Amino acid sequence: MTEAVTENPGTQAETHAFDAEVHQLLKLMINALYSNREIFLRELISNASDAIDKLRFIALTDAELQASVQPPSIDLSFDAEAGKLVIEDTGIGMTRDEVVENLGTIARSGTARFLESLSGDQQKDAQLIGQFGVGFYSSFIVAEQVTVETLKAGQSADTAVRWQSRGEGEYTLETIERAGHGTRIVLKLSEPHRDLLDAQRLRSIIEHYSNHVAFPIRLEQMVAATEDAEETTELEQINDTQALWTRPKAEIGEQEYQEFYGGLTGDFEPPAIWAHHHVEGTQSYSMLLYLPSRAPFDLAWNRDERSGLKLYINRVFIMDAAESLVPRYLRFVRGVIDSADLPLNVSREILQDSPLLSKIRSAVVRRSLDMLEKLASQGGEVWDTVRDEFGNVLKEGIIEDPANRERIASLLRFESTQIHDEARTSLADYLQRAQASSNESDEDGTDKPKQTIWYLLADSRARAL
Ligand code: ADP
Ligand code: MG
């Protein structure tokens, strides 16, 4: 990275230059996402929730840390006059190095690739950013200045860090004191966005995007002065923290499933279909799977870095376990798996060898193929989109998963000389037509019907014809 560090005379704050890409991303995002500006709050809340998850996970195996962990909370408050919005969590926090790494560079390879994939067409790019989950930098859509104060869990109070930036190419860093572990983010909203500083407004944004976050999101409310008491504030919990996937199916409405999907994936579009199962027995688990209606921009070539299936043990988030739970050709499947019957100190190695996990893995495959078959039998626009978005990736399954070859093959669709427009043919339809025409020519009917499939490889229909 480009780490131009200059001492800032008079204060202890150091000024750092952003990684060039960060600056580029910021500018682009502010333009592309202006009309969806509220998503910044979803992103900050989801980071807070991730940070609490991470702390709970490492505290499982660290008794000393466990003893000092504060109850999980994500608290919001605002000061309309000063134009400030504050989001504070009791998560794992960050060290100074982590702050630099996470907030000053594009550490995640996906982001760099994302930048490369931008088309310059604003509408398209906004969609990409939406499904990509832009994260922390989206604060600059609404804020003219962002301040992050953070203390890593287990570190002494005087090692806390303050990061501050106006999103214009540089940020400052200084060491501060902070009482408890966690992160406090203060946004100074720019003039046109100050309308967001309203309790009702914030509440409805939280309900819309973050209702199923597993930790309490509380909003500071003013309590009007009475004769006996002055004006005070109290924290009111906004979200419903009961993990959706653990609830009985019969109690959950369609809209709740859709909202949960939005919170889980950051996708603006509703899912194409979902499947929710509670499996009881000597080993029990719950599984909530979704098929998106649109592919992430990097689906086709990003075969190895998979994400999107979260593993929980008794509602404690353990890891993104897509690699252990879903074969490559189903890498577009999203969802949550929760089991009380896995060891809490589970590692990726243990996951590979766990009999329960292999059971879950085959259930994920079975249920995913069920969902695809259901969509295929319903037909219509949803199926057409899913077919076009995921069909090519699904084809990999013919090689990758011989046991399910027949099921996968029945889901594949192809261009055909007999079919035009948006429609595609299945192998079964093709064979039926081929047989019908070969029966016409084979009048004696003694030969077995020929099962020849004629195909031509081309990168587009126009080229093939
Ligand atoms: P993502 O959440 O997809 O990793 P973000 O841009 O949202 O990307 O955040 C970048 C990184 O900054 C996170 O991965 C995390 O390590 C760190 N981070 C952001 N917010 C917090 C927070 N509230 N507490 C601890 N770490 C955080
Ligand atoms: Mg994030």
Tab-separated table of C-alpha atoms and ligand atoms in Angstrom:
chain	number	residue	atom	x	y	z
A	1	MET	CA	0.000	0.000	0.000
A	2	THR	CA	0.996	3.618	-0.273
A	3	GLU	CA	1.741	4.498	3.317
A	4	ALA	CA	2.745	8.141	3.219
A	5	VAL	CA	2.958	8.933	6.903
A	6	THR	CA	3.418	12.520	7.953
A	7	GLU	CA	3.537	13.716	11.502
A	8	ASN	CA	0.845	16.218	12.160
A	9	PRO	CA	2.506	18.972	14.189
A	10	GLY	CA	0.657	20.053	17.284
A	11	THR	CA	-1.332	16.878	17.746
A	12	GLN	CA	-0.399	13.271	18.192
A	13	ALA	CA	-2.464	12.245	15.219
A	14	GLU	CA	-0.630	10.780	12.280
A	15	THR	CA	-1.906	11.409	8.800
A	16	HIS	CA	-1.963	8.488	6.373
A	17	ALA	CA	-2.843	8.408	2.718
A	18	PHE	CA	-5.530	5.988	1.628
A	19	ASP	CA	-4.700	3.181	-0.656
A	20	ALA	CA	-5.372	4.623	-4.119
A	21	GLU	CA	-8.136	2.128	-4.681
A	22	VAL	CA	-10.004	3.187	-1.580
A	23	HIS	CA	-10.268	6.680	-2.873
A	24	GLN	CA	-11.550	5.439	-6.193
A	25	LEU	CA	-14.098	3.227	-4.482
A	26	LEU	CA	-15.331	6.019	-2.282
A	27	LYS	CA	-16.014	8.347	-5.169
A	28	LEU	CA	-17.728	5.722	-7.172
A	29	MET	CA	-19.853	4.529	-4.354
A	30	ILE	CA	-21.074	7.925	-3.370
A	31	ASN	CA	-22.352	8.485	-6.885
A	32	ALA	CA	-23.757	5.070	-7.518
A	33	LEU	CA	-25.456	4.581	-4.197
A	34	TYR	CA	-26.784	8.022	-3.564
A	35	SER	CA	-30.361	6.903	-4.016
A	36	ASN	CA	-29.863	3.973	-1.657
A	37	ARG	CA	-28.055	5.965	0.955
A	38	GLU	CA	-29.740	4.194	3.902
A	39	ILE	CA	-27.711	1.065	3.314
A	40	PHE	CA	-24.777	2.614	5.151
A	41	LEU	CA	-26.621	1.842	8.381
A	42	ARG	CA	-27.164	-1.759	7.422
A	43	GLU	CA	-23.450	-2.061	6.694
A	44	LEU	CA	-22.353	-0.530	9.983
A	45	ILE	CA	-24.802	-2.635	11.959
A	46	SER	CA	-23.710	-5.767	10.188
A	47	ASN	CA	-20.072	-4.969	10.971
A	48	ALA	CA	-21.015	-4.492	14.610
A	49	SER	CA	-22.828	-7.801	14.589
A	50	ASP	CA	-19.852	-9.524	12.909
A	51	ALA	CA	-17.553	-8.049	15.550
A	52	ILE	CA	-19.711	-9.422	18.365
A	53	ASP	CA	-19.830	-12.807	16.642
A	54	LYS	CA	-16.037	-12.857	16.347
A	55	LEU	CA	-15.580	-12.053	20.005
A	56	ARG	CA	-18.040	-14.679	21.130
A	57	PHE	CA	-16.253	-17.208	19.008
A	58	ILE	CA	-12.735	-16.603	20.318
A	59	ALA	CA	-14.016	-16.274	23.892
A	60	LEU	CA	-15.372	-19.820	23.651
A	61	THR	CA	-11.864	-21.167	24.001
A	62	ASP	CA	-10.313	-18.393	26.089
A	63	ALA	CA	-11.565	-18.387	29.672
A	64	GLU	CA	-9.708	-15.225	30.630
A	65	LEU	CA	-11.196	-13.283	27.765
A	66	GLN	CA	-14.597	-14.813	28.423
A	67	ALA	CA	-14.586	-13.316	31.899
A	68	SER	CA	-14.102	-9.797	30.569
A	69	VAL	CA	-16.610	-9.923	27.739
A	70	GLN	CA	-19.429	-7.404	27.970
A	71	PRO	CA	-22.972	-8.314	26.991
A	72	PRO	CA	-23.584	-7.970	23.256
A	73	SER	CA	-25.152	-4.698	22.196
A	74	ILE	CA	-25.332	-2.369	19.234
A	75	ASP	CA	-26.388	1.061	20.405
A	76	LEU	CA	-27.381	4.000	18.249
A	77	SER	CA	-27.782	7.575	19.321
A	78	PHE	CA	-27.905	10.866	17.512
A	79	ASP	CA	-27.652	14.560	18.020
A	80	ALA	CA	-29.697	16.354	15.393
A	81	GLU	CA	-28.282	19.763	16.244
A	82	ALA	CA	-24.679	18.681	15.886
A	83	GLY	CA	-25.560	16.538	12.869
A	84	LYS	CA	-24.061	13.423	14.434
A	85	LEU	CA	-25.000	9.773	14.454
A	86	VAL	CA	-23.230	7.323	16.757
A	87	ILE	CA	-23.105	3.533	16.454
A	88	GLU	CA	-21.378	1.690	19.245
A	89	ASP	CA	-20.841	-2.029	19.679
A	90	THR	CA	-19.381	-4.336	22.296
A	91	GLY	CA	-17.644	-6.459	19.708
A	92	ILE	CA	-14.073	-7.568	19.338
A	93	GLY	CA	-12.690	-4.151	18.370
A	94	MET	CA	-9.500	-3.607	16.393
A	95	THR	CA	-5.826	-3.057	17.126
A	96	ARG	CA	-4.015	-0.192	15.458
A	97	ASP	CA	-2.649	-2.486	12.765
A	98	GLU	CA	-6.062	-3.905	12.136
A	99	VAL	CA	-7.535	-0.447	11.785
A	100	VAL	CA	-4.948	0.408	9.142
A	101	GLU	CA	-5.456	-2.896	7.404
A	102	ASN	CA	-9.259	-2.863	7.488
A	103	LEU	CA	-10.118	0.784	7.031
A	104	GLY	CA	-7.203	2.112	5.027
A	105	THR	CA	-6.498	-0.515	2.391
A	106	ILE	CA	-8.413	-2.807	0.185
A	107	ALA	CA	-7.384	-5.927	1.957
A	108	ARG	CA	-10.073	-8.106	0.625
A	109	SER	CA	-9.247	-9.328	-2.806
A	110	GLY	CA	-12.902	-9.242	-3.776
A	111	THR	CA	-12.921	-5.468	-3.574
A	112	ALA	CA	-10.071	-5.026	-6.003
A	113	ARG	CA	-11.692	-7.398	-8.454
A	114	PHE	CA	-14.936	-5.634	-7.938
A	115	LEU	CA	-13.351	-2.375	-9.030
A	116	GLU	CA	-12.021	-4.037	-12.144
A	117	SER	CA	-15.440	-5.320	-13.014
A	118	LEU	CA	-17.134	-1.940	-12.948
A	119	SER	CA	-18.665	-1.014	-16.225
A	120	GLY	CA	-18.981	2.732	-15.823
A	121	ASP	CA	-22.719	2.426	-16.308
A	122	GLN	CA	-24.100	3.915	-13.138
A	123	GLN	CA	-27.224	1.898	-12.851
A	124	LYS	CA	-25.464	-1.388	-13.409
A	125	ASP	CA	-22.720	-0.476	-11.000
A	126	ALA	CA	-25.184	0.434	-8.290
A	127	GLN	CA	-26.643	-3.036	-8.552
A	128	LEU	CA	-23.227	-4.580	-8.333
A	129	ILE	CA	-22.333	-2.587	-5.294
A	130	GLY	CA	-25.617	-3.470	-3.672
A	131	GLN	CA	-25.185	-7.172	-3.958
A	132	PHE	CA	-21.525	-7.010	-3.186
A	133	GLY	CA	-21.966	-5.507	0.258
A	134	VAL	CA	-19.894	-2.353	0.208
A	135	GLY	CA	-19.210	-2.277	3.864
A	136	PHE	CA	-17.682	0.379	5.986
A	137	TYR	CA	-16.903	2.882	3.245
A	138	SER	CA	-20.577	3.356	2.533
A	139	SER	CA	-20.624	5.685	5.546
A	140	PHE	CA	-19.160	8.311	3.263
A	141	ILE	CA	-22.325	8.371	1.217
A	142	VAL	CA	-23.930	10.361	3.999
A	143	ALA	CA	-21.058	11.525	6.191
A	144	GLU	CA	-18.600	14.346	5.666
A	145	GLN	CA	-16.492	12.999	8.471
A	146	VAL	CA	-16.246	9.559	10.045
A	147	THR	CA	-14.563	8.849	13.374
A	148	VAL	CA	-13.877	5.331	14.590
A	149	GLU	CA	-12.770	4.692	18.150
A	150	THR	CA	-11.954	1.129	18.945
A	151	LEU	CA	-10.386	-1.091	21.581
A	152	LYS	CA	-9.513	-4.673	20.877
A	153	ALA	CA	-10.875	-7.137	23.423
A	154	GLY	CA	-8.219	-8.295	25.866
A	155	GLN	CA	-5.994	-5.214	25.349
A	156	SER	CA	-5.403	-2.485	27.886
A	157	ALA	CA	-7.551	0.646	27.747
A	158	ASP	CA	-4.682	2.936	26.732
A	159	THR	CA	-4.084	1.067	23.468
A	160	ALA	CA	-7.360	2.173	21.936
A	161	VAL	CA	-7.223	3.890	18.558
A	162	ARG	CA	-9.044	6.787	16.937
A	163	TRP	CA	-9.300	6.765	13.144
A	164	GLN	CA	-10.757	9.781	11.442
A	165	SER	CA	-11.357	10.700	7.833
A	166	ARG	CA	-13.307	12.959	5.542
A	167	GLY	CA	-13.122	10.359	2.811
A	168	GLU	CA	-10.866	12.523	0.702
A	169	GLY	CA	-7.657	10.635	0.256
A	170	GLU	CA	-6.351	10.562	3.784
A	171	TYR	CA	-7.113	9.625	7.340
A	172	THR	CA	-5.614	10.292	10.732
A	173	LEU	CA	-4.747	7.841	13.467
A	174	GLU	CA	-4.097	8.435	17.122
A	175	THR	CA	-3.832	6.422	20.272
A	176	ILE	CA	-6.538	7.111	22.824
A	177	GLU	CA	-8.056	5.601	25.942
A	178	ARG	CA	-11.283	3.706	25.847
A	179	ALA	CA	-12.970	1.965	28.720
A	180	GLY	CA	-14.392	-1.217	27.226
A	181	HIS	CA	-13.708	-3.412	24.225
A	182	GLY	CA	-15.644	-2.620	21.095
A	183	THR	CA	-16.047	0.084	18.519
A	184	ARG	CA	-17.737	3.455	18.437
A	185	ILE	CA	-18.369	5.082	15.093
A	186	VAL	CA	-19.377	8.713	14.890
A	187	LEU	CA	-20.708	10.008	11.601
A	188	LYS	CA	-20.913	13.698	11.006
A	189	LEU	CA	-23.611	13.804	8.381
A	190	SER	CA	-23.352	16.242	5.560
A	191	GLU	CA	-26.126	18.830	5.285
A	192	PRO	CA	-28.376	17.065	2.758
A	193	HIS	CA	-28.452	13.911	4.859
A	194	ARG	CA	-29.335	15.349	8.211
A	195	ASP	CA	-32.971	14.423	7.698
A	196	LEU	CA	-31.871	10.924	8.696
A	197	LEU	CA	-31.335	12.122	12.245
A	198	ASP	CA	-34.805	11.366	13.374
A	199	ALA	CA	-35.856	8.568	15.726
A	200	GLN	CA	-38.718	7.410	13.563
A	201	ARG	CA	-36.597	7.437	10.455
A	202	LEU	CA	-33.758	5.494	12.028
A	203	ARG	CA	-36.143	3.013	13.521
A	204	SER	CA	-37.712	2.239	10.185
A	205	ILE	CA	-34.338	1.827	8.481
A	206	ILE	CA	-33.228	-0.594	11.199
A	207	GLU	CA	-36.464	-2.523	10.963
A	208	HIS	CA	-36.169	-2.689	7.230
A	209	TYR	CA	-32.594	-3.892	6.926
A	210	SER	CA	-31.491	-5.258	10.242
A	211	ASN	CA	-34.499	-6.700	11.984
A	212	HIS	CA	-32.995	-10.174	12.178
A	213	VAL	CA	-29.591	-9.266	13.495
A	214	ALA	CA	-29.006	-11.681	16.375
A	215	PHE	CA	-27.969	-9.037	18.937
A	216	PRO	CA	-30.000	-6.227	20.442
A	217	ILE	CA	-29.950	-3.033	18.387
A	218	ARG	CA	-30.997	-0.234	20.676
A	219	LEU	CA	-31.883	3.311	19.801
A	220	GLU	CA	-31.538	6.123	22.263
A	221	GLN	CA	-34.849	7.861	22.773
A	222	MET	CA	-35.574	11.093	24.509
A	223	VAL	CA	-37.895	10.847	27.458
A	224	ALA	CA	-39.709	14.125	27.876
A	225	ALA	CA	-39.220	16.097	31.076
A	226	THR	CA	-41.886	15.802	33.741
A	227	GLU	CA	-42.465	17.813	36.877
A	228	ASP	CA	-40.296	15.470	38.906
A	229	ALA	CA	-37.649	14.637	36.405
A	230	GLU	CA	-35.597	16.373	33.796
A	231	GLU	CA	-35.426	15.228	30.238
A	232	THR	CA	-33.549	11.959	30.043
A	233	THR	CA	-32.741	9.335	27.481
A	234	GLU	CA	-33.335	5.630	27.417
A	235	LEU	CA	-32.328	2.857	25.080
A	236	GLU	CA	-35.086	1.030	23.308
A	237	GLN	CA	-34.507	-2.246	21.534
A	238	ILE	CA	-35.686	-2.111	17.934
A	239	ASN	CA	-35.011	-5.514	16.410
A	240	ASP	CA	-36.245	-9.015	16.989
A	241	THR	CA	-33.176	-10.966	18.057
A	242	GLN	CA	-34.677	-14.407	17.963
A	243	ALA	CA	-32.754	-16.223	15.260
A	244	LEU	CA	-35.224	-16.723	12.451
A	245	TRP	CA	-33.907	-20.127	11.417
A	246	THR	CA	-34.565	-21.636	14.854
A	247	ARG	CA	-38.245	-20.735	14.780
A	248	PRO	CA	-40.960	-23.132	13.584
A	249	LYS	CA	-41.694	-22.735	9.893
A	250	ALA	CA	-45.400	-22.310	10.457
A	251	GLU	CA	-44.780	-19.109	12.401
A	252	ILE	CA	-42.695	-17.381	9.789
A	253	GLY	CA	-44.237	-15.279	7.068
A	254	GLU	CA	-42.969	-14.871	3.530
A	255	GLN	CA	-41.930	-11.305	4.188
A	256	GLU	CA	-39.837	-12.323	7.188
A	257	TYR	CA	-37.996	-14.882	5.108
A	258	GLN	CA	-37.331	-12.254	2.458
A	259	GLU	CA	-36.151	-9.662	4.945
A	260	PHE	CA	-33.862	-12.159	6.569
A	261	TYR	CA	-32.369	-12.942	3.174
A	262	GLY	CA	-31.742	-9.241	2.539
A	263	GLY	CA	-29.970	-8.893	5.863
A	264	LEU	CA	-27.953	-12.051	5.312
A	265	THR	CA	-26.743	-11.317	1.814
A	266	GLY	CA	-27.098	-7.592	1.280
A	267	ASP	CA	-28.936	-8.391	-1.926
A	268	PHE	CA	-31.581	-5.807	-2.834
A	269	GLU	CA	-33.518	-8.299	-4.915
A	270	PRO	CA	-35.770	-10.830	-3.243
A	271	PRO	CA	-34.618	-14.460	-3.344
A	272	ALA	CA	-36.027	-16.756	-6.032
A	273	ILE	CA	-36.964	-19.463	-3.540
A	274	TRP	CA	-36.016	-20.784	-0.122
A	275	ALA	CA	-36.155	-23.984	1.889
A	276	HIS	CA	-36.297	-24.221	5.657
A	277	HIS	CA	-35.875	-27.521	7.487
A	278	HIS	CA	-35.487	-28.661	11.044
A	279	VAL	CA	-33.923	-32.087	11.194
A	280	GLU	CA	-34.382	-33.902	14.509
A	281	GLY	CA	-32.694	-37.108	15.580
A	282	THR	CA	-29.584	-38.277	17.348
A	283	GLN	CA	-27.956	-35.379	15.590
A	284	SER	CA	-30.152	-32.385	14.916
A	285	TYR	CA	-29.723	-29.310	12.844
A	286	SER	CA	-31.675	-26.496	11.240
A	287	MET	CA	-31.098	-25.368	7.729
A	288	LEU	CA	-32.387	-22.327	5.906
A	289	LEU	CA	-31.288	-22.146	2.285
A	290	TYR	CA	-31.956	-19.551	-0.388
A	291	LEU	CA	-31.455	-19.351	-4.109
A	292	PRO	CA	-30.807	-15.747	-5.128
A	293	SER	CA	-32.532	-14.455	-8.203
A	294	ARG	CA	-29.322	-12.958	-9.495
A	295	ALA	CA	-25.731	-14.093	-9.589
A	296	PRO	CA	-22.985	-12.134	-7.857
A	297	PHE	CA	-20.730	-10.493	-10.404
A	298	ASP	CA	-17.849	-12.857	-9.757
A	299	LEU	CA	-19.739	-16.130	-9.634
A	300	ALA	CA	-18.430	-17.649	-12.819
A	301	TRP	CA	-14.724	-17.437	-12.185
A	302	ASN	CA	-14.572	-17.193	-8.429
A	303	ARG	CA	-14.646	-20.927	-7.871
A	304	ASP	CA	-12.426	-21.107	-4.863
A	305	GLU	CA	-13.258	-18.274	-2.562
A	306	ARG	CA	-16.723	-19.221	-1.618
A	307	SER	CA	-18.947	-17.641	0.941
A	308	GLY	CA	-22.583	-17.423	1.732
A	309	LEU	CA	-23.365	-20.421	3.931
A	310	LYS	CA	-23.002	-19.545	7.549
A	311	LEU	CA	-22.427	-22.173	10.172
A	312	TYR	CA	-23.802	-21.632	13.665
A	313	ILE	CA	-23.542	-23.852	16.676
A	314	ASN	CA	-26.456	-23.201	18.963
A	315	ARG	CA	-26.893	-19.724	17.507
A	316	VAL	CA	-23.249	-18.792	17.936
A	317	PHE	CA	-21.808	-17.876	14.582
A	318	ILE	CA	-18.805	-20.102	13.933
A	319	MET	CA	-17.673	-19.420	10.400
A	320	ASP	CA	-18.602	-19.070	6.824
A	321	ALA	CA	-18.444	-22.713	5.930
A	322	ALA	CA	-19.493	-22.690	2.299
A	323	GLU	CA	-16.350	-24.571	1.346
A	324	SER	CA	-17.180	-27.447	3.640
A	325	LEU	CA	-20.911	-27.411	3.141
A	326	VAL	CA	-21.640	-26.829	-0.483
A	327	PRO	CA	-20.029	-28.195	-3.639
A	328	ARG	CA	-18.596	-25.707	-6.105
A	329	TYR	CA	-21.335	-26.079	-8.661
A	330	LEU	CA	-23.886	-24.897	-6.088
A	331	ARG	CA	-21.816	-21.945	-4.939
A	332	PHE	CA	-24.710	-19.560	-5.521
A	333	VAL	CA	-26.711	-21.100	-2.661
A	334	ARG	CA	-26.982	-18.858	0.406
A	335	GLY	CA	-28.150	-19.567	3.905
A	336	VAL	CA	-27.628	-20.641	7.461
A	337	ILE	CA	-26.933	-24.001	9.082
A	338	ASP	CA	-27.208	-24.363	12.847
A	339	SER	CA	-26.490	-27.468	14.853
A	340	ALA	CA	-26.086	-28.030	18.576
A	341	ASP	CA	-24.274	-31.281	17.890
A	342	LEU	CA	-20.937	-29.994	16.664
A	343	PRO	CA	-17.991	-29.274	18.959
A	344	LEU	CA	-17.654	-25.578	19.695
A	345	ASN	CA	-13.934	-25.662	19.092
A	346	VAL	CA	-14.665	-26.767	15.559
A	347	SER	CA	-11.976	-25.994	13.001
A	348	ARG	CA	-11.988	-26.322	9.245
A	349	GLU	CA	-10.067	-29.591	9.599
A	350	ILE	CA	-12.627	-31.011	12.009
A	351	LEU	CA	-15.362	-29.886	9.661
A	352	GLN	CA	-13.857	-31.871	6.822
A	353	ASP	CA	-13.990	-35.108	8.803
A	354	SER	CA	-17.221	-34.691	10.701
A	355	PRO	CA	-19.873	-37.300	9.855
A	356	LEU	CA	-22.604	-34.836	10.797
A	357	LEU	CA	-21.164	-32.296	8.419
A	358	SER	CA	-21.122	-34.749	5.566
A	359	LYS	CA	-24.755	-35.505	6.337
A	360	ILE	CA	-25.538	-31.805	6.266
A	361	ARG	CA	-23.583	-31.386	3.081
A	362	SER	CA	-25.607	-33.992	1.250
A	363	ALA	CA	-28.798	-32.464	2.619
A	364	VAL	CA	-27.701	-29.074	1.264
A	365	VAL	CA	-27.178	-30.625	-2.160
A	366	ARG	CA	-30.477	-32.485	-2.073
A	367	ARG	CA	-32.466	-29.468	-0.927
A	368	SER	CA	-30.779	-27.169	-3.405
A	369	LEU	CA	-31.595	-29.483	-6.284
A	370	ASP	CA	-35.154	-29.742	-4.920
A	371	MET	CA	-35.456	-25.967	-5.047
A	372	LEU	CA	-34.113	-25.820	-8.590
A	373	GLU	CA	-36.491	-28.552	-9.705
A	374	LYS	CA	-39.376	-26.751	-8.122
A	375	LEU	CA	-38.495	-23.553	-9.952
A	376	ALA	CA	-38.067	-25.467	-13.205
A	377	SER	CA	-41.472	-27.088	-12.864
A	378	GLN	CA	-43.079	-23.724	-12.091
A	379	GLY	CA	-41.388	-22.184	-15.103
A	380	GLY	CA	-42.023	-18.517	-15.775
A	381	GLU	CA	-39.766	-15.552	-15.422
A	382	VAL	CA	-38.184	-16.543	-12.129
A	383	TRP	CA	-36.996	-19.821	-13.553
A	384	ASP	CA	-35.771	-18.170	-16.744
A	385	THR	CA	-33.631	-15.802	-14.709
A	386	VAL	CA	-32.272	-18.486	-12.417
A	387	ARG	CA	-31.558	-20.707	-15.414
A	388	ASP	CA	-29.641	-17.934	-17.152
A	389	GLU	CA	-27.825	-16.743	-14.042
A	390	PHE	CA	-26.759	-20.104	-12.648
A	391	GLY	CA	-27.072	-22.555	-15.520
A	392	ASN	CA	-23.425	-22.418	-16.533
A	393	VAL	CA	-22.172	-22.959	-13.012
A	394	LEU	CA	-24.628	-25.784	-12.533
A	395	LYS	CA	-23.151	-27.546	-15.562
A	396	GLU	CA	-19.930	-28.022	-13.608
A	397	GLY	CA	-21.919	-30.403	-11.417
A	398	ILE	CA	-22.095	-32.975	-14.170
A	399	ILE	CA	-18.387	-33.554	-13.625
A	400	GLU	CA	-18.138	-32.618	-9.978
A	401	ASP	CA	-21.017	-34.661	-8.622
A	402	PRO	CA	-21.448	-37.925	-10.557
A	403	ALA	CA	-23.919	-39.252	-7.984
A	404	ASN	CA	-26.372	-36.508	-8.879
A	405	ARG	CA	-25.586	-36.383	-12.568
A	406	GLU	CA	-29.090	-37.325	-13.687
A	407	ARG	CA	-30.781	-34.754	-11.483
A	408	ILE	CA	-28.409	-32.024	-12.565
A	409	ALA	CA	-28.711	-32.943	-16.233
A	410	SER	CA	-32.475	-32.641	-16.009
A	411	LEU	CA	-32.052	-29.032	-14.866
A	412	LEU	CA	-29.796	-27.929	-17.708
A	413	ARG	CA	-31.204	-25.937	-20.597
A	414	PHE	CA	-29.707	-25.288	-24.013
A	415	GLU	CA	-30.165	-23.207	-27.100
A	416	SER	CA	-31.790	-25.130	-29.926
A	417	THR	CA	-32.416	-24.629	-33.612
A	418	GLN	CA	-36.061	-25.444	-32.902
A	419	ILE	CA	-36.529	-22.932	-30.136
A	420	HIS	CA	-36.284	-19.198	-30.365
A	421	ASP	CA	-36.515	-16.123	-28.216
A	422	GLU	CA	-35.702	-16.548	-24.573
A	423	ALA	CA	-36.758	-20.164	-24.316
A	424	ARG	CA	-34.268	-23.014	-23.958
A	425	THR	CA	-34.636	-26.715	-24.388
A	426	SER	CA	-34.076	-29.434	-21.807
A	427	LEU	CA	-32.351	-32.673	-22.753
A	428	ALA	CA	-35.604	-34.564	-22.222
A	429	ASP	CA	-37.519	-32.316	-24.643
A	430	TYR	CA	-34.736	-32.559	-27.155
A	431	LEU	CA	-34.710	-36.356	-27.014
A	432	GLN	CA	-38.445	-36.506	-27.361
A	433	ARG	CA	-38.309	-34.375	-30.484
A	434	ALA	CA	-35.357	-36.300	-31.857
A	435	GLN	CA	-37.161	-39.557	-31.264
A	436	ALA	CA	-40.333	-38.311	-32.884
A	437	SER	CA	-38.444	-37.346	-36.014
A	438	SER	CA	-36.406	-40.550	-36.089
A	439	ASN	CA	-39.609	-42.598	-35.718
A	440	GLU	CA	-40.914	-40.882	-38.808
A	441	SER	CA	-37.953	-42.048	-40.838
A	442	ASP	CA	-37.615	-45.481	-39.188
A	443	GLU	CA	-40.965	-46.817	-40.250
A	444	ASP	CA	-40.338	-50.490	-39.477
A	445	GLY	CA	-39.737	-49.654	-35.825
A	446	THR	CA	-37.467	-52.680	-35.263
A	447	ASP	CA	-34.434	-50.621	-34.323
A	448	LYS	CA	-34.171	-49.208	-30.866
A	449	PRO	CA	-34.835	-45.482	-30.957
A	450	LYS	CA	-31.570	-43.699	-31.491
A	451	GLN	CA	-30.503	-41.420	-28.651
A	452	THR	CA	-28.131	-39.187	-30.489
A	453	ILE	CA	-27.694	-35.637	-29.317
A	454	TRP	CA	-26.359	-33.258	-31.905
A	455	TYR	CA	-24.659	-30.241	-30.507
A	456	LEU	CA	-22.560	-27.365	-31.617
A	457	LEU	CA	-20.351	-25.296	-29.357
A	458	ALA	CA	-20.341	-21.569	-29.949
A	459	ASP	CA	-20.137	-18.506	-27.802
A	460	SER	CA	-23.419	-17.146	-29.040
A	461	ARG	CA	-26.448	-18.252	-30.950
A	462	ALA	CA	-25.707	-15.795	-33.737
A	463	ARG	CA	-22.300	-17.348	-34.331
A	464	ALA	CA	-23.684	-20.856	-34.327
A	465	LEU	CA	-26.251	-20.158	-37.033
B	1	ADP	P1	-16.576	-6.644	5.512
B	1	ADP	O1	-17.524	-6.444	6.640
B	1	ADP	O2	-17.223	-7.190	4.285
B	1	ADP	O3	-15.334	-7.395	5.900
B	1	ADP	P2	-16.286	-3.806	5.737
B	1	ADP	O4	-15.786	-2.763	4.806
B	1	ADP	O5	-17.698	-3.662	6.184
B	1	ADP	O6	-16.066	-5.196	5.038
B	1	ADP	O7	-15.350	-3.855	6.980
B	1	ADP	C1	-13.971	-4.049	6.807
B	1	ADP	C2	-13.347	-4.665	8.023
B	1	ADP	O8	-13.238	-3.700	9.077
B	1	ADP	C3	-14.141	-5.802	8.643
B	1	ADP	O9	-13.853	-7.030	8.001
B	1	ADP	C4	-13.653	-5.780	10.067
B	1	ADP	O10	-12.440	-6.491	10.194
B	1	ADP	C5	-13.363	-4.323	10.316
B	1	ADP	N1	-14.479	-3.685	11.036
B	1	ADP	C6	-15.415	-2.884	10.510
B	1	ADP	N2	-16.300	-2.485	11.446
B	1	ADP	C7	-15.913	-3.066	12.609
B	1	ADP	C8	-16.417	-3.062	13.953
B	1	ADP	N3	-17.522	-2.385	14.282
B	1	ADP	N4	-15.731	-3.776	14.878
B	1	ADP	C9	-14.611	-4.471	14.537
B	1	ADP	N5	-14.105	-4.527	13.306
B	1	ADP	C10	-14.739	-3.830	12.338
B	2	MG	MG	-19.156	-5.258	6.552
